[in-house]
Structures are given as C-alpha cells and as structure tokens.
mmCIF file of C-alpha atoms in Angstrom:
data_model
loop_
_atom_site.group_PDB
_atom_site.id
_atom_site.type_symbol
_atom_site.label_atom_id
_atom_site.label_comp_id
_atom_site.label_asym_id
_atom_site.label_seq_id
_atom_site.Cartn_x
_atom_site.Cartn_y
_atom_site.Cartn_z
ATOM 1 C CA UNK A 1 1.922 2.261 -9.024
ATOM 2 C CA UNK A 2 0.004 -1.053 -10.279
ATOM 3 C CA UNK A 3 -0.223 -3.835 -7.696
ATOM 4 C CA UNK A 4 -1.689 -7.561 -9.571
ATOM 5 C CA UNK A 5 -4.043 -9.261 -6.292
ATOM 6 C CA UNK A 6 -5.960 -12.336 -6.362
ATOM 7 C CA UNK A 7 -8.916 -10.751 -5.318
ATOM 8 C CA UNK A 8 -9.602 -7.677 -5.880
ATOM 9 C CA UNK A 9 -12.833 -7.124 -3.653
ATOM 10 C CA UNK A 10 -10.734 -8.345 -1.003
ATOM 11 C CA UNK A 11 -8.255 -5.819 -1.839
ATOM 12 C CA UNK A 12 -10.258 -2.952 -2.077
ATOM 13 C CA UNK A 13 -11.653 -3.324 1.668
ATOM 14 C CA UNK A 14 -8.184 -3.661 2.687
ATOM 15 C CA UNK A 15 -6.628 -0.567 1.085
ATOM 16 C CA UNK A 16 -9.745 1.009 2.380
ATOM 17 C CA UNK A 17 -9.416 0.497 5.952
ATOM 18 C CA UNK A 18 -5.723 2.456 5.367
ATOM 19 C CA UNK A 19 -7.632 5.565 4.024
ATOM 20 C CA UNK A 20 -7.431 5.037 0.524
ATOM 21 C CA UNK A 21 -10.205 5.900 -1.895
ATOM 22 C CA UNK A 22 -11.572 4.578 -5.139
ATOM 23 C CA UNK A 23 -11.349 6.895 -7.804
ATOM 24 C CA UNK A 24 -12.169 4.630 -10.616
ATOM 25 C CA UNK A 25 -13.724 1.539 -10.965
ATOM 26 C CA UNK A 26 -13.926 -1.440 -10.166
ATOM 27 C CA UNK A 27 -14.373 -1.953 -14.462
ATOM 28 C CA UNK A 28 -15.871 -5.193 -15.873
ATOM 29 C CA UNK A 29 -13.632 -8.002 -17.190
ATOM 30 C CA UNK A 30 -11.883 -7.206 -20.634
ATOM 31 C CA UNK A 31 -8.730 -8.432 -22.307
ATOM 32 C CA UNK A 32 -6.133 -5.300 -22.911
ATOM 33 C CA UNK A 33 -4.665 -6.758 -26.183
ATOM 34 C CA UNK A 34 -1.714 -4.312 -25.439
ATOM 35 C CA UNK A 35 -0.830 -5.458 -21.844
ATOM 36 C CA UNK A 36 -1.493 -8.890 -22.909
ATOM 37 C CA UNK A 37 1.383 -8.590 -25.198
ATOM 38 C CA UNK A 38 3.716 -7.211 -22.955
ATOM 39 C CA UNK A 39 2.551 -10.036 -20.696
ATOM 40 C CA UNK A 40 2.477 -12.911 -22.902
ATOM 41 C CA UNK A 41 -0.673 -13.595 -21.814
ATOM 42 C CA UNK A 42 -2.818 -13.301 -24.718
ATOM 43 C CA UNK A 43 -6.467 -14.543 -23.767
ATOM 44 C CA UNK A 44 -5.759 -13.327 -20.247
ATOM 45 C CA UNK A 45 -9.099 -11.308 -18.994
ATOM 46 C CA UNK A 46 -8.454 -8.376 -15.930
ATOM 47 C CA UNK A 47 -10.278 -5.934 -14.413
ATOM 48 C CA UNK A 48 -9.049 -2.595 -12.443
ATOM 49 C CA UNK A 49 -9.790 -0.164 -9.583
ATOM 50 C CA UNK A 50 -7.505 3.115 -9.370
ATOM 51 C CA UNK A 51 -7.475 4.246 -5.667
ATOM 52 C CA UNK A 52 -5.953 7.644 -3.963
ATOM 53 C CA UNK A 53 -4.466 8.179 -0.627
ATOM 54 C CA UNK A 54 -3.425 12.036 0.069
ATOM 55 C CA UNK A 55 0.339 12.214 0.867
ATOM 56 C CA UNK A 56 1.196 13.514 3.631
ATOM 57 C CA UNK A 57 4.658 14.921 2.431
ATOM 58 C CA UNK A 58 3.098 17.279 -0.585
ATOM 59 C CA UNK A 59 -0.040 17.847 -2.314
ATOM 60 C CA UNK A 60 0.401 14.911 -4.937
ATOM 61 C CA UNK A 61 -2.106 11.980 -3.598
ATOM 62 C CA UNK A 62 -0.814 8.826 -4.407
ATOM 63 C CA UNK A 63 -2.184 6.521 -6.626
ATOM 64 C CA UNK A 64 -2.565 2.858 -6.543
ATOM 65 C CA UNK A 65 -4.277 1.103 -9.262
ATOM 66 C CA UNK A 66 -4.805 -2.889 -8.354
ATOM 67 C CA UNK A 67 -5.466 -5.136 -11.407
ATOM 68 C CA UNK A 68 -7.083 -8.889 -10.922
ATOM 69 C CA UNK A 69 -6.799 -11.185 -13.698
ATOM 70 C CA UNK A 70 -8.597 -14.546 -14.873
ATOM 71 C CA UNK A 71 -7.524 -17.084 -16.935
ATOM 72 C CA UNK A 72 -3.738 -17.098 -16.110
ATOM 73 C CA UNK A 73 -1.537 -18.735 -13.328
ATOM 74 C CA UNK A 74 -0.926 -16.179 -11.084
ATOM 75 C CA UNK A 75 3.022 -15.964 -9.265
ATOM 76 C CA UNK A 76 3.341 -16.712 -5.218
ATOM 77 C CA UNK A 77 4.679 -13.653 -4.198
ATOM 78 C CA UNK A 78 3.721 -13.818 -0.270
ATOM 79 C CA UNK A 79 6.780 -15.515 0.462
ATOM 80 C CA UNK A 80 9.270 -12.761 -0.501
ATOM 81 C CA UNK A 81 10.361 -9.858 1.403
ATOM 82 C CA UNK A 82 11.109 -6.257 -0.134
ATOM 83 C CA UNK A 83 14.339 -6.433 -0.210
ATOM 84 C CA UNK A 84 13.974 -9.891 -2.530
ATOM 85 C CA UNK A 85 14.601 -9.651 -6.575
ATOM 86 C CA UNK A 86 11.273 -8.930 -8.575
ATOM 87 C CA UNK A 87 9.804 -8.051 -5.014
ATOM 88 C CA UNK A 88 8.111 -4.879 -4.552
ATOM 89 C CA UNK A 89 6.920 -2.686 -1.702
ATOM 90 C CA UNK A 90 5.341 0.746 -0.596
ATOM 91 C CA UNK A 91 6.417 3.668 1.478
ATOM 92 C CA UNK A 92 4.207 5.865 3.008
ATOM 93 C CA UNK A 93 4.209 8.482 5.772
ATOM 94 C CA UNK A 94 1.460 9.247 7.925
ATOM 95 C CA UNK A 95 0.518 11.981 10.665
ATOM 96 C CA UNK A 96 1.323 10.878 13.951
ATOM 97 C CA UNK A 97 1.889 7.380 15.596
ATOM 98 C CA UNK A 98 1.219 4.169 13.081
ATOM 99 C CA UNK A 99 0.050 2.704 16.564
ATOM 100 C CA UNK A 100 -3.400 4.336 15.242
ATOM 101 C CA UNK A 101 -3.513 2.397 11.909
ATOM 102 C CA UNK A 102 -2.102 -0.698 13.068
ATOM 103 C CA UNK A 103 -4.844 -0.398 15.509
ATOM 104 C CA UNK A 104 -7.503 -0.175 12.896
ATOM 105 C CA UNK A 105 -6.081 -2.891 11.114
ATOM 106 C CA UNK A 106 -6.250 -5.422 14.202
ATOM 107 C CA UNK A 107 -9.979 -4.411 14.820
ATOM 108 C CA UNK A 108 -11.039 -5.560 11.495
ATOM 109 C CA UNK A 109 -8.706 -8.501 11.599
ATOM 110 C CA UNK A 110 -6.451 -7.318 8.845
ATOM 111 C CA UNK A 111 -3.041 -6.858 10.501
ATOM 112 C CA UNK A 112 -0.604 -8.627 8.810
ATOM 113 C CA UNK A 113 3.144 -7.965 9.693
ATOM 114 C CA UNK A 114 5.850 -10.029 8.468
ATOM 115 C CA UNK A 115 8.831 -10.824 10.620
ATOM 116 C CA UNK A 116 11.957 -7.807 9.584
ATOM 117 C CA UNK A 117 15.093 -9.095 11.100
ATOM 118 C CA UNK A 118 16.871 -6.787 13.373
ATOM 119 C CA UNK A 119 13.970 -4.399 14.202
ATOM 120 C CA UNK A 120 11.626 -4.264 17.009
ATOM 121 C CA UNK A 121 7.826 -5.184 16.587
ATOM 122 C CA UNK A 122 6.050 -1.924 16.859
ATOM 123 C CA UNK A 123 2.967 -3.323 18.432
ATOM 124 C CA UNK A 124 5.531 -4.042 21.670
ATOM 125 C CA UNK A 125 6.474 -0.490 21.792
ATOM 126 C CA UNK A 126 5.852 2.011 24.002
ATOM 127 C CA UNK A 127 5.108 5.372 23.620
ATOM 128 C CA UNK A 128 5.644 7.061 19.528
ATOM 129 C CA UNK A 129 5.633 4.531 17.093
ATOM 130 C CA UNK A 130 7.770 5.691 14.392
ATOM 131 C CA UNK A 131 6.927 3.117 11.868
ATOM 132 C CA UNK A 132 5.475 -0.207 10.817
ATOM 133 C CA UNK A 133 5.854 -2.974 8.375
ATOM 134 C CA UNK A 134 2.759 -4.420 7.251
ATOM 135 C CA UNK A 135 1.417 -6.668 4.489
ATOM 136 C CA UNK A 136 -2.105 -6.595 2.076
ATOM 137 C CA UNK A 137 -3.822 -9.721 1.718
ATOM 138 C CA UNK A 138 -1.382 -10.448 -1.315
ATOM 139 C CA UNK A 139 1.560 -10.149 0.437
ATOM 140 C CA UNK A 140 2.882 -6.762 -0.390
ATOM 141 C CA UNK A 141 5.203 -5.090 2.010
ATOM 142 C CA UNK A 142 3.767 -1.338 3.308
ATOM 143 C CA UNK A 143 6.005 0.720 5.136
ATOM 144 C CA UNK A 144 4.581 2.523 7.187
ATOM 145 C CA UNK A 145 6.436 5.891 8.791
ATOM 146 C CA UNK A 146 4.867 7.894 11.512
ATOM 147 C CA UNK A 147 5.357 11.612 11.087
ATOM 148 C CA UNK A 148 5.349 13.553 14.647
ATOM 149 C CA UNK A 149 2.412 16.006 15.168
ATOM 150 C CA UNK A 150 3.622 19.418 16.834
ATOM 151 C CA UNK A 151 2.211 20.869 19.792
ATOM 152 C CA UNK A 152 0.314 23.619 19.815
ATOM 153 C CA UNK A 153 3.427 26.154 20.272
ATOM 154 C CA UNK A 154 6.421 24.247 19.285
ATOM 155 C CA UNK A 155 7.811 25.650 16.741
ATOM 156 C CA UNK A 156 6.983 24.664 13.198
ATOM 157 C CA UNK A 157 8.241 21.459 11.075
ATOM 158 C CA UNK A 158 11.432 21.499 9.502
ATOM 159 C CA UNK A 159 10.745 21.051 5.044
ATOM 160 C CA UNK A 160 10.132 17.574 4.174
ATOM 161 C CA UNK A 161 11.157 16.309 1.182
ATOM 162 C CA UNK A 162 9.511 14.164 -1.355
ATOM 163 C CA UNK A 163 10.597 11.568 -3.950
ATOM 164 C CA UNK A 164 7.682 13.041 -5.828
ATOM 165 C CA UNK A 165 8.423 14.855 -8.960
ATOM 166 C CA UNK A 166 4.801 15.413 -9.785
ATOM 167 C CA UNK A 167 3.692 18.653 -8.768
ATOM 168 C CA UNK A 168 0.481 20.333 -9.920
#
C-alpha cells in the first residue's frame, strides 16, 4: 500500500513505534517521470521509504511504502474519516490487547484517535481491548484489532482467515 505524508521523517518514527520496519530507504529526492504523469505533476520531486510489519494472520508481512513530495500542493486529508470518498485507511490485527500499543503510543506522545460515532473509546475500557482507531501524523485512519492470546491449555485457535492472496 503507498501512503503520500508531509513529512516523511516524521512518519517513519511514527510507523516505527507500531513495529514496523524499514526495508528500503529513505532514497534521495528524484522526479519519477512515470508517476509524474499519472499525477499531473510533472516537475514534482519525491522521495520513498518501504517499511514491513509481520501479519499476524499469515506469513505475508505487510508492506507500507510512504512517499513525500516537494514542489506540489499537497491535499488536506486530516479532516476525513474512512468511511469518506477518496479516503483511505488500514486494518491490522495484532496479538493480544491494543491497550499495549495504544499505550506505547501515549508514552511517546503519538496517540492520535479520532472521534468514531457509536463506539466506545477503548482507552475507557476495562479489561480486553478488542480494537482501536487511531491516526498517523497525516491523518490516516489505523484500525487496530486485538487478537486474544490462549492460555497455556485452552485449546488451540480456530483458522483465521486473510484478505491476503499473496502467499510465498
């Protein structure tokens, strides 16, 4: 998935503090003649940083690549919420409680949850927390679902199933 941020520095640390890795980069500043096109943005400059996060619901990690440009007006999209046209957000599943992660996030004061009508703030919750909306610093929606850890004992998981149809 490709994700355009203002800063991309800024970006990095964040998708870093929710386990992700870099794999690639960050590159220097060039201008992709080919994406320009597509863009309409022909003297626009960019650079890129591909990232990984192991899924936890098969052995496909999932990629993120984040792309800053220069020399173009960049779109507002903060405002909007996932379910908004041309919006965009992220699912992803992780072991256990998101109480952990959301957690993490306060301590390095990058928690960032926007208001979801109709469902309770996880941070008031007690006990399992199942799952989380949160935003990066550019306003993307993560959703964040807590998968429950057995006990040593219980019997095993049911099969999950995955959306992914990459399989090595």
């Amino acid at each position: 998935m490709g994700h355009n941020v203002a800063d991309l520095e800024r970006s990095i640390k964040f998708f870093e503090a929710i386990d992700f890795k870099v794999v690639e980069g960050p590159g220097d500043w060039t201008i992709d003649k080919e994406l320009n096109k597509l863009a309409n943005t022909p003297s626009a400059e960019s650079r890129t940083v591909t990232m990984q996060v192991q899924s936890s619901v098969c052995d496909v990690p999932f990629t993120l690549i984040l792309r800053q440009y220069r020399g173009v007006q960049r779109q507002d999209w903060s405002k909007l919420n996932s379910w908004d046209l041309l919006a965009s957000h992220i699912d992803l599943t992780v072991d256990g409680s998101v109480g952990e992660l959301l957690d993490k996030l306060e301590a390095r004061n990058l928690l960032k949850m926007p208001e979801v009508q109709g469902l309770p703030n996880p941070r008031r919750q007690n006990g399992f927390r199942r799952f989380a909306f949160i935003q990066d610093p550019d306003g993307l929606t993560i959703k964040y679902f807590g998968k429950p850890i057995p006990k040593p004992g219980d019997p095993p998981p049911a099969p999950t199933v995955s959306n992914s149809k990459w399989r090595r």
